[in-house]
CSV table of C-alpha atoms in Angstrom, one decimal:
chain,number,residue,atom,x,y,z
I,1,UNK,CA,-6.5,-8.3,2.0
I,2,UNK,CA,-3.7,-6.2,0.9
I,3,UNK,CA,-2.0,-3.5,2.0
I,4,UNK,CA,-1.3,-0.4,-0.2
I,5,UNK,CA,1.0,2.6,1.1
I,6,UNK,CA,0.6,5.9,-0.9
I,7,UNK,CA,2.9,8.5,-0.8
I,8,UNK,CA,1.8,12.1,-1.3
I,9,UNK,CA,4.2,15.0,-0.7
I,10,UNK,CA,2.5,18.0,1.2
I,11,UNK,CA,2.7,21.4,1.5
I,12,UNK,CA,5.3,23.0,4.1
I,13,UNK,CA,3.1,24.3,6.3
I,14,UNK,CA,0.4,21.3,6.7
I,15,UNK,CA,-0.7,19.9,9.2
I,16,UNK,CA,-2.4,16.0,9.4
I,17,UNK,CA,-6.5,16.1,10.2
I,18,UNK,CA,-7.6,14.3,13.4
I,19,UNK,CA,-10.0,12.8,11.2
I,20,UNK,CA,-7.7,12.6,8.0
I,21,UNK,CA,-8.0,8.1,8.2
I,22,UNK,CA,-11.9,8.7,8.4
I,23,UNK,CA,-12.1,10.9,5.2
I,24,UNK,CA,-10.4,8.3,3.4
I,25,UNK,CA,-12.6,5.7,4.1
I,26,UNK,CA,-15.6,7.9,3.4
I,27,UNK,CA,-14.4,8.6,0.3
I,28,UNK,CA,-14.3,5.2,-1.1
I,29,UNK,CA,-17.1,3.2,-2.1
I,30,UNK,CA,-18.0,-0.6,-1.3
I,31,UNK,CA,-16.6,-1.6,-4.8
I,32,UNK,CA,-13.4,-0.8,-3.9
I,33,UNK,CA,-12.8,-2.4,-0.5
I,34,UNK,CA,-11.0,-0.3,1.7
I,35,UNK,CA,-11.6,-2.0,4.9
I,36,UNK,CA,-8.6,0.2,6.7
I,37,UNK,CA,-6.8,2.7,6.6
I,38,UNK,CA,-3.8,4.4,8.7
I,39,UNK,CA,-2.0,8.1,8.5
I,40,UNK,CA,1.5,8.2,8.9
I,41,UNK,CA,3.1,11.9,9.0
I,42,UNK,CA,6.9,11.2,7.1
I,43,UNK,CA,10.2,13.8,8.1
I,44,UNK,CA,9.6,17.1,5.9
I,45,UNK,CA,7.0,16.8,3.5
I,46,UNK,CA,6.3,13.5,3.5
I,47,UNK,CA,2.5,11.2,4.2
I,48,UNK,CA,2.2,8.0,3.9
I,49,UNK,CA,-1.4,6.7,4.0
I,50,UNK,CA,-1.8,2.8,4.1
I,51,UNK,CA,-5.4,1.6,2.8
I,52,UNK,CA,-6.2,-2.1,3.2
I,53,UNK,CA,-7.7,-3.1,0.4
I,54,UNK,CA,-10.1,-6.3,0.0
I,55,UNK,CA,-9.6,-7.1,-3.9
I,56,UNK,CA,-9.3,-10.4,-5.8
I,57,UNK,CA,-5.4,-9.3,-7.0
I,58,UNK,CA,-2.9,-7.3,-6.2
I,59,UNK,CA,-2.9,-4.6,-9.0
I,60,UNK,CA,-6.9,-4.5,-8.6
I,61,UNK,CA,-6.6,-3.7,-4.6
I,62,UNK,CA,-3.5,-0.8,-5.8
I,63,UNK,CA,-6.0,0.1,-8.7
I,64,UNK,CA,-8.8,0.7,-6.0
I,65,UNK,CA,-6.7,2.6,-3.9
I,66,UNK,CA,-5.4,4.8,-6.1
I,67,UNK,CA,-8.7,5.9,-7.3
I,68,UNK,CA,-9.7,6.3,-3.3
I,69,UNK,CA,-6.5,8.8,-3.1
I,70,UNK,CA,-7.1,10.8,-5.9
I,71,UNK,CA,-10.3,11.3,-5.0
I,72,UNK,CA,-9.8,12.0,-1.2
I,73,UNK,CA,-6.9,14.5,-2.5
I,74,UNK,CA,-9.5,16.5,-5.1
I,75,UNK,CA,-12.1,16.7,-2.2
I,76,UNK,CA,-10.3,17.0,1.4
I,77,UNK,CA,-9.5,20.8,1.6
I,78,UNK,CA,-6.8,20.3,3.7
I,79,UNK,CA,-5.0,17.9,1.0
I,80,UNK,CA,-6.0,19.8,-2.3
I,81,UNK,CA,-2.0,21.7,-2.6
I,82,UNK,CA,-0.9,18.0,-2.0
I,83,UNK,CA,0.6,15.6,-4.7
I,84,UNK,CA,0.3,11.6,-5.2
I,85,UNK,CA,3.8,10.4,-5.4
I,86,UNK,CA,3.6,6.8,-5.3
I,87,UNK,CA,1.0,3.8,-4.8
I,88,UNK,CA,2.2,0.4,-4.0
I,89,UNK,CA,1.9,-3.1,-2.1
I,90,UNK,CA,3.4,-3.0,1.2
I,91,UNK,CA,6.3,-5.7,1.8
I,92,UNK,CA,4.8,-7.8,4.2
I,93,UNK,CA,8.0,-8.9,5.9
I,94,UNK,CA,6.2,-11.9,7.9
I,95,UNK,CA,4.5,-13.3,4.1
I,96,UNK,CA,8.3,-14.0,2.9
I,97,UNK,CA,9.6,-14.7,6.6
I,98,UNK,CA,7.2,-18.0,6.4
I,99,UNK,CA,8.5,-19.1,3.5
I,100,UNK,CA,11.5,-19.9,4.6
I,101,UNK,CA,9.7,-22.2,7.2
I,102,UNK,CA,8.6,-24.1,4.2
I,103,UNK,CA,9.8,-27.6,2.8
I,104,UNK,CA,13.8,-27.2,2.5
I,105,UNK,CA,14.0,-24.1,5.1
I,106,UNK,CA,16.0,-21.9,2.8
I,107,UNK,CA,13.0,-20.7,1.4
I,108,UNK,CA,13.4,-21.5,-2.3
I,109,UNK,CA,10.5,-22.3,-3.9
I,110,UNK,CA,11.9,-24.4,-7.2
I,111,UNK,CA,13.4,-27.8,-6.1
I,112,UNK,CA,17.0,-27.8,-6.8
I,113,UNK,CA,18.7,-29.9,-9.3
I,114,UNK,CA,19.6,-33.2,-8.1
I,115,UNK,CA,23.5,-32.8,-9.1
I,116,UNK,CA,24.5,-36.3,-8.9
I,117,UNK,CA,21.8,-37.9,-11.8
I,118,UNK,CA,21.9,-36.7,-15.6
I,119,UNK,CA,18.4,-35.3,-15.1
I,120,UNK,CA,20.2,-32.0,-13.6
């Protein structure tokens, strides 16, 4: 599962629908895999929708999302003056925080030269 975040920037005087995560998710069909999703009003005119994707890759689970955006923006009323800024995999701080648990603890993940042998 992935998360996506998209961005849209809103008119001044909107305001978030109670039911704004539920559209989304109606909006989307099975293909596309949106399992989740989660409204987050931003300072000014600023939303930030997260959709959790099921998809096979990373650029397939941002493609799907897109697509659910655009079409949620066309078709909600309440978003139709709104605008798609930006679409993109969430950081998922606790992925890259286990790697540094991995072999070596400093969370490379190419072995270092050995220094002291010609093979370096």
């Amino acid at each position: 599962m992935h998360l996506i975040h998209v961005r849209l920037h809103t008119p001044r005087d909107f305001r978030v629908p109670d039911d704004l995560a539920a559209q989304f998710i109606a909006l989307a069909t099975s293909a596309e895999g949106v399992e989740h999703v989660s409204v987050h009003p931003g300072a000014g005119q600023g939303l930030t929708v997260g959709l959790y994707v099921v998809a096979e890759s990373l650029l397939m689970a941002e493609q799907a999302a897109l697509a659910v955006s655009r079409r949620t923006v066309a078709r909600v009323p309440a978003l139709q003056r709104s605008r798609i800024t930006s679409c993109s995999a969430a950081i998922v701080g606790a992925y890259f925080d286990s790697l540094l648990g991995r072999a070596g603890g400093d969370g490379r993940t190419m072995r270092l030269p050995d220094e002291d042998t010609a093979e370096s």
